[in-house]
Tab-separated table of C-alpha atoms in Angstrom:
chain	number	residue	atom	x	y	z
A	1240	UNK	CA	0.000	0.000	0.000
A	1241	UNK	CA	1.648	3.512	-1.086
A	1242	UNK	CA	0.790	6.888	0.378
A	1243	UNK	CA	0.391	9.408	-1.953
A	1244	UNK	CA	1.653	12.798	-1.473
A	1245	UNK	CA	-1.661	14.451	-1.407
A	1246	UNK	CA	-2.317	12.192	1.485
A	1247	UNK	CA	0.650	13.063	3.391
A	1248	UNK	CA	0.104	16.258	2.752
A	1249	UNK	CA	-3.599	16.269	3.938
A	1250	UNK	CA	-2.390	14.209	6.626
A	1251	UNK	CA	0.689	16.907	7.737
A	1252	UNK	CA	-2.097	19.558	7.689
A	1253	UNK	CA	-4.224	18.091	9.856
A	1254	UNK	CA	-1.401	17.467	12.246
A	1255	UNK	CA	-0.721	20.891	12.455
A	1256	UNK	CA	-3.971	21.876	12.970
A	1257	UNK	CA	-4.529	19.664	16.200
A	1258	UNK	CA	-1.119	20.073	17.308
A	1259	UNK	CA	0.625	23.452	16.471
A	1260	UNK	CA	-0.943	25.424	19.012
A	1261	UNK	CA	0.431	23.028	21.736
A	1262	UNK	CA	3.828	23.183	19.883
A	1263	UNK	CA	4.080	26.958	19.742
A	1264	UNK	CA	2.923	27.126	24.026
A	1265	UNK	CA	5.805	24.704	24.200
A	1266	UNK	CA	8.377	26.642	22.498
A	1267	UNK	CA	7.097	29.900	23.803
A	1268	UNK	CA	7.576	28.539	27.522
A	1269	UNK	CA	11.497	27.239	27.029
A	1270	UNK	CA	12.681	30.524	25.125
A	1271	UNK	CA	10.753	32.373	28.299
A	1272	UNK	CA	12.268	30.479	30.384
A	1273	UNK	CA	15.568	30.989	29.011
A	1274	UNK	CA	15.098	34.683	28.158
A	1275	UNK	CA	13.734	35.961	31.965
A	1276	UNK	CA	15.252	34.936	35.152
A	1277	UNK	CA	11.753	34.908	37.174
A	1278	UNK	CA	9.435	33.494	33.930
A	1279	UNK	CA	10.304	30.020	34.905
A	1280	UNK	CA	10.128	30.256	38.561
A	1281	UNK	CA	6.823	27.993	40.527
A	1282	UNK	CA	5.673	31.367	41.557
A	1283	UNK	CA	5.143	32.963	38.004
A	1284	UNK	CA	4.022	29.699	36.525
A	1285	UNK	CA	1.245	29.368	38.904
A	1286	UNK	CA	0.239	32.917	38.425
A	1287	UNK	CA	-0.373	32.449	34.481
A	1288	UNK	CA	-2.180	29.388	35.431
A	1289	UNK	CA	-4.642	31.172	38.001
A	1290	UNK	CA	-4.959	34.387	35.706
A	1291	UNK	CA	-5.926	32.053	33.102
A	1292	UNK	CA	-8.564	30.069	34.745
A	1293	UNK	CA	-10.584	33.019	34.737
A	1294	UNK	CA	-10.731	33.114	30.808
A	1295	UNK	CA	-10.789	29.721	30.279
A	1296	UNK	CA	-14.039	28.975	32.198
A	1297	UNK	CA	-15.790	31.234	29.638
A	1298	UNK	CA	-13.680	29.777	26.641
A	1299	UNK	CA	-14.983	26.377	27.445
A	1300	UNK	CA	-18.570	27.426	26.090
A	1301	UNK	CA	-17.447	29.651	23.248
A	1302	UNK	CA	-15.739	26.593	22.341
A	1303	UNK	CA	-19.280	25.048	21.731
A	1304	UNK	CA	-20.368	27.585	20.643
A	1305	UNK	CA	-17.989	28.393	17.748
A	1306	UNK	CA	-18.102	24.359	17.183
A	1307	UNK	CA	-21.866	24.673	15.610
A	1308	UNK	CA	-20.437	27.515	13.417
A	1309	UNK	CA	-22.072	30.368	15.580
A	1310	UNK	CA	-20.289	32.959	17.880
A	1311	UNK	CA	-21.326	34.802	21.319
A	1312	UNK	CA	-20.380	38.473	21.576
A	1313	UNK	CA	-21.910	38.770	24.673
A	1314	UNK	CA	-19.777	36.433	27.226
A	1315	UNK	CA	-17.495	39.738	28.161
A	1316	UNK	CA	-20.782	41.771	29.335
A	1317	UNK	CA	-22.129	38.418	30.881
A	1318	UNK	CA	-18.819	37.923	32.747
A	1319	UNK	CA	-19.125	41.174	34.031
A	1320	UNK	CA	-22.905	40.991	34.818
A	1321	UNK	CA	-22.066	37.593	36.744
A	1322	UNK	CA	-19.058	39.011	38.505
A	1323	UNK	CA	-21.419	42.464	40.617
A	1324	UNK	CA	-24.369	40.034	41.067
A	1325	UNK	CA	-21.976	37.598	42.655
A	1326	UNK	CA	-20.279	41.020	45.066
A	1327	UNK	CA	-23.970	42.329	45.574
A	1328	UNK	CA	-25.438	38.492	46.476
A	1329	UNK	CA	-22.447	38.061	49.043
A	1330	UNK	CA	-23.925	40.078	51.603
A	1331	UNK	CA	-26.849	37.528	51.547
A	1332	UNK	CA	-24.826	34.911	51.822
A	1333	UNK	CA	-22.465	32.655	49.390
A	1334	UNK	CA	-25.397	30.182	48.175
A	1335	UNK	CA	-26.843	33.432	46.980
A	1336	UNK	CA	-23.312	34.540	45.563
A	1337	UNK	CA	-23.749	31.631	43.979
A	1338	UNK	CA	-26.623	31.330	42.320
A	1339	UNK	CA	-28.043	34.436	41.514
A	1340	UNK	CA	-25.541	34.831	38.427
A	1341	UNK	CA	-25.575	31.939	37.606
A	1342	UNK	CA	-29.687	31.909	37.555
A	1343	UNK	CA	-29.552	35.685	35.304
A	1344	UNK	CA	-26.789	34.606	33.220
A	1345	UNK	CA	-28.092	31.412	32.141
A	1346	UNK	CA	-31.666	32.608	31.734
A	1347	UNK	CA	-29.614	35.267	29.167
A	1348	UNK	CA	-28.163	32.538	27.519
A	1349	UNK	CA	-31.290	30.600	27.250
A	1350	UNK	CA	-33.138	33.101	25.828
A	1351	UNK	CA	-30.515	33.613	23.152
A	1352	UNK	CA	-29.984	30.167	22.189
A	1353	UNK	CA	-33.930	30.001	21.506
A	1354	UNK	CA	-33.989	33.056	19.705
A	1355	UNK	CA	-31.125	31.594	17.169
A	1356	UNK	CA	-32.416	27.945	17.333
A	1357	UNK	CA	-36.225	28.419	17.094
A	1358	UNK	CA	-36.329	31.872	15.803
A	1359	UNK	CA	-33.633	31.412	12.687
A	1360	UNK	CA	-31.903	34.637	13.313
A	1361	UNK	CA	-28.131	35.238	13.363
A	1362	UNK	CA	-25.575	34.545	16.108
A	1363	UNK	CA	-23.851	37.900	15.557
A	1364	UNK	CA	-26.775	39.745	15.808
A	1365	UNK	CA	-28.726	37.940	18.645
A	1366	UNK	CA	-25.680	37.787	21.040
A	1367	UNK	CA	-24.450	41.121	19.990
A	1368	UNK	CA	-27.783	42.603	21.709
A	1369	UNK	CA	-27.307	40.253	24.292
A	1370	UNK	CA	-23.778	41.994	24.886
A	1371	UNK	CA	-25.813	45.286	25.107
A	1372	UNK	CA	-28.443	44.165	27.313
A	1373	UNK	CA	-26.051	42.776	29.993
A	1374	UNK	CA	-23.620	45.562	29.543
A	1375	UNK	CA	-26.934	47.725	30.340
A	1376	UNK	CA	-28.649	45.746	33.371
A	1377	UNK	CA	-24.717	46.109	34.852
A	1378	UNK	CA	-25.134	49.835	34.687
A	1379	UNK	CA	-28.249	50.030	35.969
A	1380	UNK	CA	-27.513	48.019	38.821
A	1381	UNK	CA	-24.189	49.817	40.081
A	1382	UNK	CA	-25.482	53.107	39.362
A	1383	UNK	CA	-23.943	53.629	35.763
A	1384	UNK	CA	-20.171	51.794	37.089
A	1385	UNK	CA	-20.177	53.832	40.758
A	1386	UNK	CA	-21.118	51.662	42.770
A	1387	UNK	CA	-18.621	48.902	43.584
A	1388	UNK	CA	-20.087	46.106	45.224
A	1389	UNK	CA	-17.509	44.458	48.026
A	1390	UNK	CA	-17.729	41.042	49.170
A	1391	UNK	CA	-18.136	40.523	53.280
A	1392	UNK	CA	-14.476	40.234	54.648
A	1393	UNK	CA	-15.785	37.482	56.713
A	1394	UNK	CA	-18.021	35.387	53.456
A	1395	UNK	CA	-16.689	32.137	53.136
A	1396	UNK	CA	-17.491	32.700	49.078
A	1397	UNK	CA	-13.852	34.454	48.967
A	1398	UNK	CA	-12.387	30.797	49.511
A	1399	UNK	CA	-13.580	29.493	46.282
A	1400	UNK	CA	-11.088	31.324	44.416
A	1401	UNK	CA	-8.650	32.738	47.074
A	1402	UNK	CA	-8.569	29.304	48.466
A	1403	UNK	CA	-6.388	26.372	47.481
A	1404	UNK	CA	-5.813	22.542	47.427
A	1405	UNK	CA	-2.202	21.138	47.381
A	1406	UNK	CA	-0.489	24.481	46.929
A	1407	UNK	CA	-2.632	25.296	43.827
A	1408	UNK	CA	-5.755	27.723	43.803
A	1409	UNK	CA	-8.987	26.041	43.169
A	1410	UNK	CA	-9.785	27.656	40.114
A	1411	UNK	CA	-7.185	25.621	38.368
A	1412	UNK	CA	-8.454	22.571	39.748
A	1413	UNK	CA	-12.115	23.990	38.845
A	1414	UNK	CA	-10.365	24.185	35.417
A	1415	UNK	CA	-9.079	20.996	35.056
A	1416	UNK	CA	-12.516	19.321	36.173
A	1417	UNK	CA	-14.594	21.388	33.750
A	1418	UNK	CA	-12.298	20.961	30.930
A	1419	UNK	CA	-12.272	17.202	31.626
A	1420	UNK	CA	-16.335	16.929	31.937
A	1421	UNK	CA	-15.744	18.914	28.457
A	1422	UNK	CA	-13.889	16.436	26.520
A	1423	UNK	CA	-16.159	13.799	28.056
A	1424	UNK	CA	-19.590	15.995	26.737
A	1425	UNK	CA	-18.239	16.086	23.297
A	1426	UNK	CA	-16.457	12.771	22.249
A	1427	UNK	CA	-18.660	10.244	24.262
A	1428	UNK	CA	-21.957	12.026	24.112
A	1429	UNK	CA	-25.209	12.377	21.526
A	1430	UNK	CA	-24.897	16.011	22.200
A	1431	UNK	CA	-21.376	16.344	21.562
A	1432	UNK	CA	-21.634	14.397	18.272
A	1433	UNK	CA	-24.774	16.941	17.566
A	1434	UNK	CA	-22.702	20.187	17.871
A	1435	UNK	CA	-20.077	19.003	15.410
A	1436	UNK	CA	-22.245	17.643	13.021
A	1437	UNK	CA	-24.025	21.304	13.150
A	1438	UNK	CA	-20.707	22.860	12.290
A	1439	UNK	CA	-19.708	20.494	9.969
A	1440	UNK	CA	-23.335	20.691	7.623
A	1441	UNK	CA	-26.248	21.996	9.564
A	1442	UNK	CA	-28.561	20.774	6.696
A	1443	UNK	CA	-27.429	17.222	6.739
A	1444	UNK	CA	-27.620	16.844	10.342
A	1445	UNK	CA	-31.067	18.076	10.672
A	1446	UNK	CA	-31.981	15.473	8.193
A	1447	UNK	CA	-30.085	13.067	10.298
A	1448	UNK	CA	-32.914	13.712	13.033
A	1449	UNK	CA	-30.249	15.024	15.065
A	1450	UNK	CA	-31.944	17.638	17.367
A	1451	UNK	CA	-30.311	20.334	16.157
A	1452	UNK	CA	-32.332	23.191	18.097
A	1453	UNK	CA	-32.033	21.361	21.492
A	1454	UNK	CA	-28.402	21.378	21.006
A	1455	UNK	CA	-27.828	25.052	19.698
A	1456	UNK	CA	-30.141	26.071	23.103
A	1457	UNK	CA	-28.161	23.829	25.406
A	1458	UNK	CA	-25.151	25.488	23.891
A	1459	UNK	CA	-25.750	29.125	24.457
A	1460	UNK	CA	-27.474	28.089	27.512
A	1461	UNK	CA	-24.245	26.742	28.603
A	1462	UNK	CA	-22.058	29.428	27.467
A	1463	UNK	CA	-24.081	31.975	29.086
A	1464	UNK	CA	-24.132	29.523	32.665
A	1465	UNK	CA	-19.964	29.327	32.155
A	1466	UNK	CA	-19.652	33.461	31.553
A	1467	UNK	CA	-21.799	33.656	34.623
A	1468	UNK	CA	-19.561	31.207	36.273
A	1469	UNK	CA	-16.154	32.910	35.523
A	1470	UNK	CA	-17.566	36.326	36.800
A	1471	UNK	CA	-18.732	34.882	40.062
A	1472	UNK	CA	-14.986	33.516	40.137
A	1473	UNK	CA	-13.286	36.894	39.687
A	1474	UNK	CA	-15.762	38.334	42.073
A	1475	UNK	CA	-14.953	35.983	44.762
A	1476	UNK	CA	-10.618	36.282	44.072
A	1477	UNK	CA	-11.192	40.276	43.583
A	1478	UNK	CA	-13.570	39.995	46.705
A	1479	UNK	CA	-15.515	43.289	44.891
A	1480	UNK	CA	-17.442	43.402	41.637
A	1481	UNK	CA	-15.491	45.504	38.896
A	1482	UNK	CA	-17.880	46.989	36.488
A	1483	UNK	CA	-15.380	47.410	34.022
A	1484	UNK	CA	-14.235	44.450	33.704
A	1485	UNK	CA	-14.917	42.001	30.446
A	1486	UNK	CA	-14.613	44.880	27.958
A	1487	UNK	CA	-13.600	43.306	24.695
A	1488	UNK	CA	-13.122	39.957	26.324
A	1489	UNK	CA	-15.159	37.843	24.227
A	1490	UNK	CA	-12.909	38.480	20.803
A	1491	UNK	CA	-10.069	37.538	23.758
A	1492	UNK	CA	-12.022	34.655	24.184
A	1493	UNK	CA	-12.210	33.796	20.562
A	1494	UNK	CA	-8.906	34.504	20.081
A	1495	UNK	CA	-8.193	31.750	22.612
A	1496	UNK	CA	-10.394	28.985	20.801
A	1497	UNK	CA	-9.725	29.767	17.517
A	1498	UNK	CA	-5.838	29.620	18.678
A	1499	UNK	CA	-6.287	26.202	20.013
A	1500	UNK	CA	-7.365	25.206	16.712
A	1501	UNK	CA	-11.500	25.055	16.696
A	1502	UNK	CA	-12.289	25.873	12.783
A	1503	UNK	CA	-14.420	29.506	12.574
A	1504	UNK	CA	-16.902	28.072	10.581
A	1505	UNK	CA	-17.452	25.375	13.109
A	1506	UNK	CA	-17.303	21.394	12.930
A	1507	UNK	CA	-14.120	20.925	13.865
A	1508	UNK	CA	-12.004	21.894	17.218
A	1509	UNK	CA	-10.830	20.131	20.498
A	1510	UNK	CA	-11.873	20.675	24.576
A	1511	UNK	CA	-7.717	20.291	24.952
A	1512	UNK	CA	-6.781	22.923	22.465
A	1513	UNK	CA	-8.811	25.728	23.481
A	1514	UNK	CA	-6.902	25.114	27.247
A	1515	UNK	CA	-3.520	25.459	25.173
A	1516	UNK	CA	-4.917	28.413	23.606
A	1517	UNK	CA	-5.745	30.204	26.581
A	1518	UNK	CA	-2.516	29.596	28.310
A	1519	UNK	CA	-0.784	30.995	24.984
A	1520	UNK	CA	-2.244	34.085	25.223
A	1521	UNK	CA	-1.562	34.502	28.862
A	1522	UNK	CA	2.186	34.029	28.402
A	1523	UNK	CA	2.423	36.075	25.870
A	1524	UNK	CA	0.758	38.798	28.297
A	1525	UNK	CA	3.351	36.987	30.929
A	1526	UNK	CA	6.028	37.483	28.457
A	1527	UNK	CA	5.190	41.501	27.634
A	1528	UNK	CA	5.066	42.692	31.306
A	1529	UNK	CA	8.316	40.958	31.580
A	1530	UNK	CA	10.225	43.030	28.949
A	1531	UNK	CA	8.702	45.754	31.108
A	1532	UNK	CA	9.393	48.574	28.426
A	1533	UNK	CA	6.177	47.357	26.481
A	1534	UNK	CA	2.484	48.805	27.640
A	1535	UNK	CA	-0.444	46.643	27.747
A	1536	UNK	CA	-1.417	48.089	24.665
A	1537	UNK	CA	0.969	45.415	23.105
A	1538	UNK	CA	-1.030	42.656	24.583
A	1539	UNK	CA	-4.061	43.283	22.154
A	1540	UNK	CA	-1.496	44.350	18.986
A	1541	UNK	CA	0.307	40.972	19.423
A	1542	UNK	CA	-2.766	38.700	19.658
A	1543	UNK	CA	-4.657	40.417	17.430
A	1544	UNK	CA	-1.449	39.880	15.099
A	1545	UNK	CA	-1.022	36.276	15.937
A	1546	UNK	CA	-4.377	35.637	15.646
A	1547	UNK	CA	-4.595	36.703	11.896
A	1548	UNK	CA	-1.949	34.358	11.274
A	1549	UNK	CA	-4.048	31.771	12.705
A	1550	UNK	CA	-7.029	32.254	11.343
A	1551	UNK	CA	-4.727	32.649	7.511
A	1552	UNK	CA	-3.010	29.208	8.347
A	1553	UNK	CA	-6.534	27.773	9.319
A	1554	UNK	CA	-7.532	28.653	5.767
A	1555	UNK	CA	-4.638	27.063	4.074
A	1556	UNK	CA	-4.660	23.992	5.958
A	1557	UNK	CA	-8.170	23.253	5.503
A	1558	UNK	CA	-7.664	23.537	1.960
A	1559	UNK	CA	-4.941	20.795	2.411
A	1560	UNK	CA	-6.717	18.867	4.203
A	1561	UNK	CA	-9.505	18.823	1.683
């Protein structure tokens, strides 16, 4: 049996379209490590992994999301939204810290995953008002951004991200269970084989008898719960709820999926590579306040660079892999 080189080359491509992302976090981490003194130390390490657990949480249902071929512009307001609801709710006590964003921010994903599943109308326009609508009840709610809501010194809902198991915070360990359930939801699950067979040919899996509506609800539903989520966890390590944060952070979200090598147009992407994608991005922020003489501005220039290059090398290899 012979190989021919358009196989090998289809097969290279999709290689490097699994793998490459984990390859370049790799490389990225030795030169670091070789370049600063402190990049390398437990202390730093630890601290990209906890600043990343934050956006990671939220890029685990974009990564669902993007998977059917849609997109959710409104996880950065929802984050936010979660994160004050979570500082106001404290002073009730931490089931109510708890809860209460998770309850709003899922019912806003809910309703936008019916709109786009039963209603027919775009992603990008549905979530985008969704983005607005959050961004809007925040305002209202703190007093158009004045009013900073503090958690209780004494709430025991600081501990679930100030606390730690092992020497390691639990929202890496919240991480690693979430991202785990993740992988299990889409490779040994009806609904997992649902939201790739959306992205893949929407058409073909509705004429499956795939429930394709159920799944695109569940999924915004889901990404809306896991915004909600990561605000309640910044909330509780902050111990306040900052109004402005989660500006622009869903295209940093996006950034971080489509990095780890889920396909824009959906039907193809894995639970594992949006984690790698997310911890890219944070050492390249890692890497930038090291050189010290570079402003956060550079943060957004260099991913918004890297992620053009991305998104142009997704392009080609698809068409190798094809």
């Amino acid at each position: 049996m012979t190989t021919t080189p358009t196989a090998t080359r289809a097969r290279v491509a999709r290689s490097v379209q699994r793998q490459g992302a984990l390859v370049i976090l790799v490389v990225a981490v030795v030169a670091s490590t070789f370049a600063f003194d402190s990049f390398g130390t437990t202390g730093n390490l630890t601290n990209i992994a906890l600043q990343a657990s934050f956006l990671a949480v939220v890029a685990l249902g974009m990564t669902f999301v993007i998977m059917t071929g849609g997109i959710d512009l409104s996880v950065g307001s929802v984050f936010a939204l979660g994160g004050v609801l979570a500082a106001w709710g404290a002073q009730y006590g931490t089931w109510v810290a708890i809860l209460l964003p998770l309850l709003v921010c899922g019912a806003i994903g809910l309703v936008q995953g019916l709109i786009i599943a039963r209603g027919g109308l775009p992603p990008f326009i549905v979530t985008l008002a969704g983005l607005l609508f959050a961004r809007g009840v925040l305002l209202l709610i703190s007093d158009e951004g004045a009013t900073t809501y503090k958690v209780p010194p004494d709430s025991a809902f600081r501990e679930l991200a100030q606390g730690s198991l092992l020497g390691i915070g639990y929202p890496i360990w919240i991480v690693v269970v979430a991202f785990g359930a993740g992988a299990l939801v889409l490779h040994r699950t009806t609904y997992g084989s649902t939201v790739l067979a959306i992205g893949g040919q929407e058409d073909a899996a509705d004429l499956m008898g795939l429930p394709v509506a159920r799944a695109k609800v569940v999924t915004y539903l889901a990404s809306g719960l896991l915004a909600g989520f990561g605000g309640l966890l910044i909330a509780s390590y902050t111990s306040s709820g900052v109004t402005v944060l989660g500006v622009g952070m869903e295209l940093e979200v996006i950034s971080a999926v489509v990095l780890g090598g889920t396909l824009l147009t959906g039907g193809a992407g894995t639970i594992l590579g949006t984690l790698v994608g997310v911890l890219l991005l944070q050492v390249i922020k890692n890497v930038i306040n090291q050189v010290g003489s570079l402003n956060s501005n550079w943060q957004a220039v260099v991913s918004g660079t890297i992620l053009l290059i991305v998104v142009t090398l997704q392009r080609w290899l698809s068409r190798q892999v094809k």
